[in-house]
Short mmCIF file of C-alpha atoms in Angstrom, two decimals:
data_model
loop_
_atom_site.label_atom_id
_atom_site.label_comp_id
_atom_site.label_asym_id
_atom_site.label_seq_id
_atom_site.Cartn_x
_atom_site.Cartn_y
_atom_site.Cartn_z
CA MET P 1 73.29 -77.26 -208.78
CA VAL P 2 73.12 -75.52 -212.14
CA CYS P 3 74.75 -77.21 -215.05
CA LEU P 4 76.39 -74.72 -217.37
CA ASP P 5 77.80 -77.17 -219.86
CA PRO P 6 75.32 -77.43 -222.77
CA ILE P 7 76.36 -80.93 -223.83
CA LEU P 8 75.67 -82.24 -220.36
CA ASN P 9 72.32 -80.52 -219.99
CA ASP P 10 69.97 -83.24 -221.05
CA GLY P 11 67.14 -85.39 -219.80
CA SER P 12 69.25 -88.45 -219.13
CA PHE P 13 71.87 -86.38 -217.37
CA THR P 14 72.16 -87.00 -213.69
CA ALA P 15 74.76 -84.50 -212.54
CA GLY P 16 73.87 -82.77 -209.33
CA GLU P 17 71.45 -85.45 -208.25
CA LYS P 18 71.55 -86.15 -204.53
CA PRO P 19 72.10 -89.86 -204.05
CA PRO P 20 70.13 -91.66 -201.37
CA ALA P 21 72.47 -92.12 -198.43
CA THR P 22 70.66 -94.86 -196.58
CA GLY P 23 70.80 -98.58 -197.31
CA SER P 24 73.64 -98.19 -199.81
CA LEU P 25 77.02 -99.78 -199.21
CA ILE P 26 78.90 -97.49 -201.57
CA VAL P 27 77.95 -93.88 -202.22
CA PHE P 28 79.68 -91.55 -204.67
CA GLU P 29 78.74 -87.99 -203.74
CA ASN P 30 79.27 -85.48 -206.55
CA VAL P 31 82.78 -86.69 -207.28
CA PHE P 32 85.02 -84.53 -209.46
CA HIS P 33 88.55 -85.33 -210.40
CA ARG P 34 91.05 -83.32 -212.36
CA TYR P 35 94.66 -84.21 -213.07
CA PRO P 36 97.02 -81.23 -212.88
CA GLY P 37 98.43 -80.20 -216.27
CA ARG P 38 102.10 -80.56 -216.99
CA GLY P 39 103.89 -77.23 -217.41
CA LYS P 40 101.64 -74.80 -219.24
CA GLN P 41 99.05 -77.40 -220.21
CA PRO P 42 95.62 -76.95 -218.64
CA PRO P 43 94.51 -79.53 -216.09
CA THR P 44 92.61 -82.57 -217.41
CA GLU P 45 89.05 -82.93 -216.21
CA ALA P 46 88.77 -86.68 -215.79
CA VAL P 47 85.57 -87.06 -213.78
CA TYR P 48 82.77 -84.51 -213.69
CA ASP P 49 80.13 -84.62 -210.97
CA PHE P 50 79.76 -88.37 -210.66
CA SER P 51 77.14 -89.59 -208.21
CA ALA P 52 75.82 -93.06 -207.59
CA ALA P 53 74.68 -95.30 -204.76
CA LEU P 54 75.35 -99.05 -204.86
CA ASP P 55 73.25 -101.57 -202.99
CA PRO P 56 74.98 -104.23 -200.93
CA GLY P 57 75.35 -107.54 -202.76
CA SER P 58 74.87 -106.02 -206.20
CA LEU P 59 77.10 -106.43 -209.22
CA VAL P 60 77.41 -103.05 -210.87
CA CYS P 61 79.28 -102.39 -214.09
CA LEU P 62 80.80 -99.03 -214.84
CA LEU P 63 80.75 -98.82 -218.62
CA GLY P 64 82.35 -96.22 -220.83
CA PRO P 65 84.82 -95.59 -223.63
CA ALA P 66 88.56 -95.65 -223.06
CA GLY P 67 89.81 -92.58 -221.21
CA CYS P 68 86.40 -91.58 -219.86
CA GLY P 69 87.53 -91.57 -216.25
CA LYS P 70 85.93 -94.83 -215.17
CA SER P 71 89.21 -96.15 -213.82
CA THR P 72 89.61 -92.87 -211.94
CA VAL P 73 86.23 -93.38 -210.29
CA LEU P 74 87.32 -96.87 -209.33
CA ASN P 75 90.71 -95.69 -208.05
CA ILE P 76 88.96 -93.14 -205.87
CA LEU P 77 86.77 -95.88 -204.40
CA ALA P 78 89.86 -98.04 -203.88
CA GLY P 79 91.56 -95.12 -202.14
CA PHE P 80 94.45 -94.85 -204.59
CA GLU P 81 93.39 -91.36 -205.61
CA LYS P 82 91.63 -88.53 -203.84
CA PRO P 83 88.73 -86.73 -205.52
CA SER P 84 89.27 -83.04 -206.28
CA GLN P 85 85.76 -82.46 -205.01
CA GLY P 86 83.06 -84.62 -203.51
CA ARG P 87 83.57 -87.82 -201.56
CA VAL P 88 83.02 -91.54 -201.57
CA LEU P 89 81.38 -93.29 -198.65
CA VAL P 90 81.71 -96.96 -197.86
CA ASP P 91 79.30 -98.14 -195.22
CA GLY P 92 78.74 -94.50 -194.29
CA LYS P 93 82.45 -93.76 -193.76
CA GLU P 94 84.45 -91.59 -196.13
CA VAL P 95 87.18 -93.37 -198.09
CA LYS P 96 90.61 -91.98 -197.16
CA LYS P 97 93.01 -94.73 -198.17
CA PRO P 98 93.14 -98.26 -199.57
CA GLY P 99 92.14 -101.06 -197.24
CA PRO P 100 91.36 -104.77 -197.12
CA ASP P 101 87.60 -104.07 -196.95
CA ARG P 102 87.84 -103.38 -200.70
CA GLY P 103 89.43 -106.26 -202.62
CA MET P 104 91.08 -105.29 -205.89
CA VAL P 105 91.44 -107.10 -209.18
CA PHE P 106 93.39 -105.27 -211.86
CA GLN P 107 93.75 -105.73 -215.60
CA GLU P 108 97.23 -107.14 -214.96
CA SER P 109 97.10 -110.04 -212.57
CA ASN P 110 99.91 -108.49 -210.47
CA LEU P 111 100.80 -111.88 -209.07
CA LEU P 112 103.97 -112.00 -207.03
CA PRO P 113 106.30 -114.27 -209.00
CA TRP P 114 108.32 -115.21 -205.91
CA ARG P 115 105.24 -116.78 -204.34
CA LYS P 116 103.57 -119.94 -205.61
CA VAL P 117 99.90 -119.87 -206.64
CA MET P 118 98.77 -120.94 -203.16
CA GLU P 119 101.00 -118.36 -201.47
CA ASN P 120 99.68 -115.66 -203.76
CA ILE P 121 96.12 -116.54 -202.80
CA THR P 122 96.91 -116.52 -199.08
CA PHE P 123 98.95 -113.31 -199.29
CA GLY P 124 96.29 -111.09 -197.69
CA PRO P 125 95.57 -113.34 -194.69
CA ASP P 126 99.33 -113.96 -194.30
CA LEU P 127 99.92 -110.21 -194.06
CA ALA P 128 97.15 -109.90 -191.49
CA GLY P 129 98.81 -112.68 -189.48
CA GLU P 130 95.81 -114.98 -189.61
CA PRO P 131 96.33 -118.59 -188.46
CA LYS P 132 97.73 -120.77 -191.25
CA LYS P 133 95.24 -123.57 -190.86
CA ALA P 134 92.13 -121.46 -191.25
CA THR P 135 93.73 -119.60 -194.16
CA LEU P 136 94.50 -122.82 -196.01
CA LYS P 137 90.93 -123.97 -195.53
CA LYS P 138 89.60 -120.75 -197.02
CA ALA P 139 92.12 -120.96 -199.83
CA GLU P 140 91.03 -124.48 -200.67
CA ARG P 141 87.47 -123.26 -201.10
CA PHE P 142 88.43 -120.51 -203.53
CA ILE P 143 90.87 -122.74 -205.38
CA LYS P 144 87.94 -125.06 -206.04
CA LEU P 145 85.57 -122.22 -206.94
CA THR P 146 88.04 -120.67 -209.38
CA GLY P 147 89.06 -124.00 -210.92
CA LEU P 148 92.68 -123.84 -209.81
CA SER P 149 92.86 -127.33 -208.30
CA GLY P 150 96.16 -128.94 -209.20
CA PHE P 151 97.92 -125.61 -209.75
CA GLU P 152 98.52 -124.73 -206.08
CA ASN P 153 102.28 -125.21 -206.34
CA HIS P 154 102.81 -123.67 -209.75
CA ALA P 155 104.79 -120.48 -210.14
CA PRO P 156 102.72 -117.60 -211.53
CA TYR P 157 104.91 -117.33 -214.63
CA GLU P 158 103.99 -120.90 -215.53
CA LEU P 159 100.33 -119.94 -215.93
CA SER P 160 98.34 -118.60 -218.89
CA GLY P 161 96.70 -115.18 -218.73
CA GLY P 162 93.31 -116.62 -217.83
CA MET P 163 94.75 -118.81 -215.07
CA LYS P 164 96.63 -115.83 -213.66
CA GLN P 165 93.38 -113.88 -213.41
CA ARG P 166 91.77 -116.82 -211.62
CA VAL P 167 94.54 -116.56 -209.03
CA ALA P 168 94.01 -112.80 -208.82
CA LEU P 169 90.28 -113.37 -208.24
CA ALA P 170 90.91 -115.99 -205.56
CA ARG P 171 93.44 -113.73 -203.87
CA ALA P 172 91.01 -110.81 -203.77
CA TRP P 173 88.16 -113.01 -202.63
CA ILE P 174 89.80 -115.18 -199.96
CA SER P 175 89.11 -112.78 -197.11
CA GLU P 176 85.58 -112.24 -198.47
CA PRO P 177 85.78 -108.45 -198.40
CA PRO P 178 82.36 -106.76 -198.52
CA ILE P 179 83.43 -104.95 -201.69
CA LEU P 180 85.36 -106.10 -204.74
CA VAL P 181 86.67 -103.51 -207.16
CA MET P 182 87.61 -104.78 -210.60
CA ASP P 183 89.33 -102.75 -213.28
CA GLU P 184 88.81 -104.48 -216.63
CA PRO P 185 90.17 -107.74 -215.20
CA PHE P 186 89.37 -109.71 -218.34
CA GLY P 187 90.34 -106.98 -220.81
CA ALA P 188 93.58 -108.64 -221.84
CA LEU P 189 92.13 -112.14 -222.30
CA ASP P 190 91.01 -113.77 -225.53
CA ALA P 191 87.27 -113.85 -226.24
CA GLN P 192 86.73 -117.51 -225.29
CA THR P 193 88.66 -117.25 -222.02
CA ARG P 194 86.87 -114.01 -221.23
CA LEU P 195 83.46 -115.75 -221.45
CA ASP P 196 84.69 -118.52 -219.13
CA MET P 197 85.98 -115.97 -216.67
CA GLN P 198 82.74 -113.96 -216.76
CA GLU P 199 80.77 -117.10 -215.92
CA LEU P 200 83.26 -117.93 -213.19
CA LEU P 201 82.96 -114.44 -211.72
CA VAL P 202 79.16 -114.64 -211.54
CA ARG P 203 79.35 -118.12 -210.04
CA VAL P 204 81.69 -117.07 -207.23
CA TRP P 205 79.81 -113.82 -206.67
CA GLU P 206 76.53 -115.71 -206.19
CA LYS P 207 78.23 -117.92 -203.59
CA THR P 208 79.76 -115.05 -201.61
CA GLY P 209 77.39 -112.11 -201.80
CA SER P 210 80.12 -109.50 -202.28
CA THR P 211 79.29 -106.13 -203.76
CA ILE P 212 81.19 -105.73 -207.00
CA LEU P 213 82.02 -102.61 -208.94
CA PHE P 214 83.29 -103.83 -212.29
CA VAL P 215 84.82 -101.44 -214.79
CA THR P 216 84.63 -102.34 -218.47
CA HIS P 217 84.39 -100.82 -221.93
CA ASP P 218 82.71 -103.96 -223.31
CA VAL P 219 78.92 -103.57 -223.64
CA ASP P 220 78.32 -107.33 -223.89
CA GLU P 221 80.44 -108.00 -220.83
CA ALA P 222 78.45 -105.45 -218.82
CA LEU P 223 75.13 -106.92 -220.03
CA PHE P 224 76.19 -110.42 -219.15
CA LEU P 225 77.50 -109.60 -215.67
CA ALA P 226 75.60 -106.72 -214.20
CA ASP P 227 72.54 -106.13 -212.09
CA ARG P 228 72.95 -102.53 -212.99
CA ILE P 229 75.04 -100.59 -215.49
CA LEU P 230 76.31 -97.06 -215.00
CA ILE P 231 77.29 -95.58 -218.35
CA MET P 232 79.81 -92.79 -218.49
CA SER P 233 80.30 -90.14 -221.17
CA PRO P 234 83.69 -89.50 -222.76
CA ARG P 235 85.96 -87.17 -220.84
CA PRO P 236 85.12 -85.42 -218.62
CA GLY P 237 83.37 -88.58 -217.51
CA THR P 238 80.01 -88.28 -215.92
CA LYS P 239 77.09 -90.66 -215.55
CA ILE P 240 74.83 -90.42 -218.59
CA LEU P 241 72.69 -93.50 -218.10
CA ASP P 242 71.81 -95.65 -215.10
CA LEU P 243 70.23 -98.94 -216.15
CA THR P 244 68.92 -101.66 -213.89
CA LEU P 245 68.90 -104.84 -215.94
CA PRO P 246 65.70 -106.87 -215.94
CA LEU P 247 67.59 -109.87 -217.38
CA PRO P 248 66.97 -112.97 -215.28
CA ARG P 249 69.73 -115.14 -213.81
CA PRO P 250 71.27 -117.58 -214.41
CA ARG P 251 72.30 -115.97 -217.67
CA VAL P 252 73.59 -118.16 -220.42
CA TYR P 253 75.45 -116.20 -223.03
CA GLU P 254 74.21 -118.29 -225.95
CA ASN P 255 70.59 -117.65 -224.94
CA LEU P 256 71.17 -114.09 -223.93
CA VAL P 257 72.24 -112.96 -227.40
CA VAL P 258 68.88 -113.99 -228.87
CA ASN P 259 66.87 -112.48 -226.02
CA PRO P 260 64.91 -109.47 -227.39
CA GLN P 261 65.31 -107.64 -224.06
CA TYR P 262 69.05 -108.00 -224.40
CA ALA P 263 68.98 -106.50 -227.86
CA THR P 264 66.83 -103.57 -226.70
CA LEU P 265 69.13 -102.88 -223.78
CA LYS P 266 72.22 -103.10 -225.92
CA ARG P 267 70.69 -100.68 -228.42
CA GLU P 268 69.81 -98.24 -225.65
CA ILE P 269 73.35 -98.39 -224.28
CA LEU P 270 74.96 -98.00 -227.69
CA LEU P 271 72.73 -95.04 -228.48
CA ALA P 272 73.72 -93.38 -225.23
CA MET P 273 77.41 -94.09 -225.72
CA ARG P 274 77.53 -93.07 -229.34
CA ARG P 275 75.39 -89.95 -229.23
CA PRO P 276 76.81 -87.42 -231.66
CA ASP P 277 76.85 -84.61 -229.09
CA TYR P 278 79.32 -86.63 -227.02
CA ALA P 279 81.61 -87.19 -229.95
CA ILE P 280 84.74 -85.07 -229.79
CA MET S 1 120.33 -119.83 -239.91
CA ILE S 2 121.93 -116.56 -238.89
CA GLY S 3 119.01 -114.54 -240.19
CA SER S 4 116.48 -116.39 -238.05
CA SER S 5 118.11 -115.39 -234.76
CA VAL S 6 118.24 -111.65 -235.37
CA SER S 7 115.14 -110.60 -233.45
CA PRO S 8 115.20 -111.61 -229.79
CA GLY S 9 112.04 -113.29 -228.62
CA LEU S 10 110.58 -113.68 -232.10
CA SER S 11 112.60 -116.64 -233.27
CA PRO S 12 113.02 -119.82 -231.22
CA GLY S 13 116.77 -119.11 -231.00
CA LEU S 14 119.60 -121.61 -230.93
CA SER S 15 119.49 -124.83 -228.97
CA PRO S 16 121.86 -124.64 -225.97
CA GLY S 17 124.13 -127.30 -227.46
CA LEU S 18 124.46 -125.48 -230.77
CA ALA S 19 125.08 -122.16 -229.01
CA VAL S 20 127.98 -123.67 -227.02
CA LEU S 21 129.34 -125.35 -230.14
CA ILE S 22 129.39 -122.05 -232.03
CA SER S 23 131.06 -120.23 -229.10
CA VAL S 24 133.73 -122.92 -228.73
CA SER S 25 134.38 -122.98 -232.49
CA SER S 26 134.75 -119.21 -232.62
CA VAL S 27 137.35 -119.30 -229.82
CA LEU S 28 139.21 -122.16 -231.51
CA LEU S 29 139.13 -120.29 -234.81
CA PHE S 30 140.60 -117.23 -233.10
CA LEU S 31 143.37 -119.32 -231.50
CA GLY S 32 144.04 -120.95 -234.85
CA ALA S 33 144.41 -117.59 -236.57
CA TRP S 34 146.69 -116.43 -233.78
CA TYR S 35 148.76 -119.60 -234.15
CA VAL S 36 149.06 -119.14 -237.89
CA CYS S 37 150.15 -115.51 -237.39
CA GLY S 38 152.93 -116.78 -235.11
CA ARG S 39 153.93 -119.53 -237.51
CA LEU S 40 154.20 -117.09 -240.42
CA GLU S 41 156.17 -114.76 -238.11
CA LEU S 42 153.93 -111.84 -238.98
CA LEU S 43 154.62 -110.33 -235.55
CA SER S 44 157.70 -110.56 -233.37
CA SER S 45 157.12 -112.62 -230.26
CA ALA S 46 157.98 -109.59 -228.09
CA ILE S 47 154.94 -107.84 -229.55
CA LEU S 48 152.60 -110.81 -229.68
CA PRO S 49 153.93 -114.21 -228.63
CA PRO S 50 152.19 -117.12 -230.36
CA PRO S 51 149.79 -119.24 -228.32
CA GLU S 52 152.19 -122.16 -227.98
CA GLU S 53 154.77 -119.89 -226.34
CA ILE S 54 152.17 -118.83 -223.79
CA TRP S 55 151.38 -122.51 -223.26
CA TYR S 56 155.06 -123.26 -222.52
CA THR S 57 155.22 -120.25 -220.19
CA THR S 58 152.13 -121.51 -218.40
CA VAL S 59 153.65 -124.95 -217.90
CA ASP S 60 156.84 -123.31 -216.69
CA ILE S 61 155.04 -120.99 -214.26
CA LEU S 62 152.86 -123.84 -213.02
CA ARG S 63 156.02 -125.79 -212.22
CA PHE S 64 158.22 -123.06 -210.74
CA GLY S 65 155.83 -120.25 -209.88
CA TYR S 66 156.45 -116.56 -210.55
CA HIS S 67 158.90 -114.84 -208.20
CA GLN S 68 158.96 -117.97 -206.03
CA ILE S 69 155.22 -117.78 -205.59
CA PRO S 70 153.10 -120.58 -207.12
CA LEU S 71 150.62 -119.51 -209.76
CA TRP S 72 147.58 -120.62 -207.77
CA LYS S 73 148.69 -118.28 -204.99
CA HIS S 74 148.76 -115.32 -207.38
CA VAL S 75 145.26 -116.21 -208.50
CA GLY S 76 144.12 -116.92 -204.95
CA VAL S 77 145.51 -113.69 -203.51
CA SER S 78 143.78 -111.63 -206.19
CA LEU S 79 140.53 -113.52 -205.75
CA LEU S 80 140.66 -113.10 -201.99
CA ARG S 81 141.17 -109.34 -202.34
CA ALA S 82 138.44 -108.98 -204.94
CA LEU S 83 135.90 -111.24 -203.24
CA THR S 84 136.41 -109.54 -199.87
CA ALA S 85 135.87 -106.17 -201.51
CA PHE S 86 132.82 -107.41 -203.46
CA ALA S 87 131.24 -108.89 -200.34
CA LEU S 88 131.75 -105.67 -198.39
CA ALA S 89 130.47 -103.56 -201.29
CA ILE S 90 127.33 -105.68 -201.67
CA CYS S 91 126.65 -105.76 -197.92
CA ALA S 92 126.99 -101.99 -197.70
CA GLY S 93 125.78 -100.97 -201.15
CA VAL S 94 122.52 -102.91 -201.49
CA PRO S 95 120.94 -101.68 -198.23
CA LEU S 96 122.23 -98.16 -198.81
CA GLY S 97 120.91 -98.12 -202.39
CA LEU S 98 117.54 -99.53 -201.34
CA ALA S 99 117.28 -96.94 -198.58
CA MET S 100 118.05 -94.21 -201.11
CA GLY S 101 115.41 -95.58 -203.44
CA LEU S 102 112.85 -95.66 -200.65
CA PHE S 103 113.58 -92.37 -198.92
CA PRO S 104 113.90 -89.32 -201.19
CA VAL S 105 115.51 -87.26 -198.42
CA LEU S 106 118.37 -89.72 -198.06
CA SER S 107 118.66 -89.95 -201.83
CA SER S 108 118.96 -86.17 -202.18
CA ALA S 109 121.53 -86.03 -199.39
CA LEU S 110 123.78 -88.77 -200.79
CA GLU S 111 123.23 -88.37 -204.53
CA PRO S 112 125.99 -85.72 -205.03
CA PHE S 113 128.59 -87.94 -203.35
CA VAL S 114 127.53 -91.06 -205.19
CA GLN S 115 127.53 -89.32 -208.56
CA PHE S 116 130.92 -87.73 -207.77
CA PHE S 117 132.63 -90.96 -206.80
CA ARG S 118 131.00 -93.37 -209.24
CA PRO S 119 132.66 -92.13 -212.45
CA LEU S 120 135.89 -91.10 -210.64
CA PRO S 121 138.88 -93.15 -211.86
CA LYS S 122 139.74 -95.06 -208.71
CA ILE S 123 143.45 -95.01 -209.61
CA ALA S 124 143.37 -91.34 -208.64
CA LEU S 125 142.65 -92.44 -205.09
CA ILE S 126 145.76 -94.62 -204.79
CA PRO S 127 147.87 -91.92 -203.07
CA LEU S 128 145.13 -91.22 -200.56
CA ALA S 129 144.50 -94.92 -199.99
CA ILE S 130 148.20 -95.44 -199.19
CA LEU S 131 148.30 -92.35 -197.00
CA TRP S 132 145.25 -93.34 -194.98
CA LEU S 133 145.36 -97.12 -194.98
CA GLY S 134 149.01 -97.97 -195.58
CA ILE S 135 150.41 -100.30 -198.20
CA GLY S 136 148.89 -103.51 -196.83
CA GLU S 137 145.87 -105.48 -197.95
CA VAL S 138 143.40 -102.96 -196.56
CA SER S 139 144.19 -100.23 -199.08
CA LYS S 140 143.97 -102.68 -202.00
CA ILE S 141 140.64 -104.04 -200.84
CA PHE S 142 139.47 -100.48 -200.21
CA LEU S 143 140.10 -99.47 -203.83
CA ILE S 144 138.19 -102.44 -205.27
CA PHE S 145 135.47 -101.88 -202.69
CA LEU S 146 135.02 -98.26 -203.73
CA SER S 147 134.82 -99.00 -207.42
CA THR S 148 132.22 -101.72 -206.79
CA LEU S 149 130.22 -99.90 -204.15
CA PHE S 150 128.87 -96.97 -206.14
CA THR S 151 127.59 -99.02 -209.04
CA VAL S 152 125.79 -101.28 -206.55
CA VAL S 153 124.33 -98.25 -204.77
CA VAL S 154 123.08 -96.60 -207.95
CA GLY S 155 121.67 -99.88 -209.30
CA SER S 156 119.93 -100.80 -206.06
CA ALA S 157 118.41 -97.33 -205.73
CA ALA S 158 117.14 -97.52 -209.30
CA SER S 159 115.77 -101.04 -208.76
CA VAL S 160 113.22 -99.70 -206.28
CA LYS S 161 111.76 -97.53 -209.05
CA THR S 162 111.21 -100.57 -211.27
CA VAL S 163 108.63 -102.08 -208.91
CA SER S 164 105.37 -101.83 -210.85
CA ARG S 165 102.66 -99.52 -209.60
CA GLY S 166 100.25 -102.45 -209.83
CA LYS S 167 102.19 -104.43 -207.24
CA LEU S 168 102.43 -101.43 -204.91
CA ARG S 169 98.70 -100.84 -205.26
CA LEU S 170 98.03 -104.50 -204.63
CA GLY S 171 100.00 -104.25 -201.40
CA ALA S 172 98.09 -101.14 -200.37
CA ALA S 173 94.76 -102.78 -201.18
CA LEU S 174 95.66 -105.78 -199.03
CA GLY S 175 96.41 -103.47 -196.14
CA THR S 176 100.19 -103.74 -195.88
CA ASN S 177 102.01 -101.41 -193.52
CA SER S 178 105.22 -99.78 -194.75
CA TRP S 179 107.55 -102.51 -193.55
CA GLN S 180 105.38 -105.27 -194.97
CA LEU S 181 105.29 -103.42 -198.27
CA ILE S 182 109.10 -103.19 -198.31
CA TYR S 183 109.70 -106.75 -197.13
CA HIS S 184 107.00 -108.58 -199.09
CA ILE S 185 106.82 -106.56 -202.28
CA ILE S 186 109.51 -103.94 -202.91
CA LEU S 187 112.49 -106.03 -201.83
CA PRO S 188 111.70 -109.22 -203.77
CA ALA S 189 110.47 -107.25 -206.78
CA SER S 190 113.77 -105.33 -206.85
CA LEU S 191 115.95 -108.43 -206.61
CA PRO S 192 116.37 -109.12 -210.35
CA GLU S 193 117.51 -105.52 -210.90
CA ILE S 194 119.81 -105.71 -207.89
CA PHE S 195 121.43 -108.82 -209.32
CA THR S 196 121.98 -107.05 -212.63
CA SER S 197 123.62 -104.11 -210.89
CA VAL S 198 125.81 -106.42 -208.79
CA ARG S 199 126.98 -108.17 -211.95
CA LEU S 200 127.80 -104.81 -213.55
CA ALA S 201 129.50 -103.62 -210.37
CA ILE S 202 131.67 -106.72 -210.10
CA GLY S 203 132.73 -106.19 -213.69
CA VAL S 204 133.77 -102.66 -212.78
CA GLY S 205 135.42 -103.81 -209.53
CA TRP S 206 137.39 -106.53 -211.27
CA THR S 207 138.92 -103.97 -213.62
CA THR S 208 140.21 -102.09 -210.56
CA LEU S 209 142.13 -105.15 -209.42
CA ILE S 210 145.23 -104.21 -211.42
CA ALA S 211 145.11 -100.65 -210.11
CA SER S 212 144.82 -101.92 -206.55
CA GLU S 213 147.73 -104.30 -207.02
CA MET S 214 149.87 -101.40 -208.20
CA VAL S 215 149.84 -100.39 -204.54
CA ALA S 216 153.06 -101.97 -203.32
CA ALA S 217 151.93 -105.55 -203.97
CA ASP S 218 154.27 -108.51 -204.32
CA SER S 219 151.76 -111.06 -205.53
CA GLY S 220 148.45 -111.29 -207.40
CA MET S 221 147.44 -111.55 -211.03
CA GLY S 222 147.40 -107.78 -211.51
CA TRP S 223 150.81 -107.42 -209.96
CA MET S 224 152.13 -110.26 -212.13
CA VAL S 225 151.05 -108.44 -215.29
CA MET S 226 152.59 -105.14 -214.19
CA ASN S 227 155.79 -106.80 -213.01
CA ALA S 228 156.22 -108.91 -216.13
CA SER S 229 155.72 -105.90 -218.38
CA SER S 230 158.67 -104.14 -216.80
CA TYR S 231 160.84 -107.09 -217.91
CA MET S 232 159.30 -107.13 -221.41
CA ARG S 233 157.90 -110.60 -220.68
CA THR S 234 155.00 -110.23 -223.07
CA ASP S 235 154.22 -113.95 -222.78
CA LEU S 236 153.70 -113.54 -219.03
CA VAL S 237 151.70 -110.38 -219.53
CA LEU S 238 149.40 -112.27 -221.89
CA LEU S 239 149.15 -115.20 -219.48
CA GLY S 240 148.17 -112.76 -216.72
CA ILE S 241 145.60 -111.12 -218.99
CA ILE S 242 144.13 -114.49 -219.92
CA LEU S 243 143.95 -115.48 -216.24
CA LEU S 244 142.31 -112.17 -215.31
CA GLY S 245 139.81 -112.54 -218.14
CA VAL S 246 138.95 -116.15 -217.43
CA THR S 247 138.62 -115.58 -213.68
CA GLY S 248 136.41 -112.57 -214.30
CA TYR S 249 134.28 -114.61 -216.68
CA LEU S 250 133.94 -117.43 -214.14
CA LEU S 251 133.01 -114.95 -211.41
CA ASP S 252 130.24 -113.56 -213.59
CA TYR S 253 129.07 -117.06 -214.48
CA ALA S 254 128.93 -118.00 -210.79
CA LEU S 255 126.74 -114.95 -210.23
CA VAL S 256 124.45 -115.96 -213.08
CA LEU S 257 124.01 -119.37 -211.45
CA ILE S 258 123.25 -117.80 -208.07
CA GLU S 259 120.81 -115.43 -209.77
CA ARG S 260 118.98 -118.34 -211.40
CA LEU S 261 118.55 -119.98 -208.01
CA ALA S 262 117.62 -116.81 -206.15
CA VAL S 263 115.32 -115.12 -208.69
CA PRO S 264 114.05 -117.82 -211.05
CA TRP S 265 111.28 -115.48 -212.20
CA ALA S 266 113.65 -112.83 -213.58
CA GLY S 267 112.60 -111.83 -217.10
CA LYS S 268 109.59 -114.17 -217.10
CA GLU S 269 106.85 -111.86 -215.95
#
């Protein structure tokens, strides 16, 4: 494929690359997405030729500035939106609609206020008609993992923002879907709570082996969480950098910030994100 | 201070006790001013009878009734008519409105009728109501029913649109089928809005009570007001108005209590 756009024609540019189709749980194949314009306005190119292949069990962050189309990429994987071109494969099958094989965590917790914390967590299994006893057992495990013990019978509106996101995590995780899709789930939390939640996320992830695609605009968050970071350009969003992080786990944030590797990686990411030819 | 309670949500607001105290004082102050007006004979009692005259009338009516019918029966008859109509309007209007909110085809088909009837003054329908349903209870209940129904329908239809996209997406991501989505997410998420529209609708329906009791009634609060006015019994008219107002207020308060029990999360998300 020939790239005609001069700003995209660069060494680090990966448009048109054919992703390996074997061994990957999630494959984005040359995904384009444009939103139709309103009235006489031209359509908005949100995603431009995005390709990537995600290994099972990996934690991948999709990093980019606000409005770069990263949420669109995620919504296409979730099945909420259809790509204008290209396709997304999960386990070799094309994504057509949302489904319980891809758990979702959103920026808003989207808890159901008419259900107690426990009932929110068991909502998925309840819908699927799974036996109560087994569901409660699974719920107990994730209540412990997410630090919600003692809050089972609280109403969602009695919880703080961080606690709400814990419930949202437990709810997405209870059925242990092979894939978890997270759209800036900690974006609305204060800095301290966000660190706690990031640690919590890694802890639960290590115990479950889910594949996570985590969208964020926070470079530090991506560096703390990810095995691999996909960096997107401003709109129309495309992949401009694909970094596999050599940072060892367990990662401790206090140590990470003085790790020279961390600094080098952060610099590389910032340089890619802030390149003048991407500035509008 | 007054200034501290201007912006809702920003200031802590009044304590419940203080709020009630202020409300009670303001009513007492109003009654006091009214009383003084009567005492100074600023207005003739045919125009505006002083509060004590209304008090004596009340005692009198409580003892002897109005037109040989005890006062509680007037109140009861009106309440029975109104509550029957409200119940029917809610039972019909909420499902119909929800269905319109959920199914655009149904909405497009019914929208012209709903928007035609909703603002229509229901008094205009009195001749038709009598012609079709006679002069009995049915036509009175029908008029209140109609004036309540359309507000409930419009409110319930709109409530479906207030369900956040996040919640709908959550349902989809958890693999709900259409009925599960309606039952587990759309319906409960719409409830606070439905309650608001029912409260509005009952306010509208209550105002139609007088109109409905103009249809060949011989009892009821609305009828009492109309009947008393033809005898220039302004004291009785005012008593009827006060009864209508207080009953309407209590009806709304009862709904608020039910709402608190049914949707304790309303406004807290």
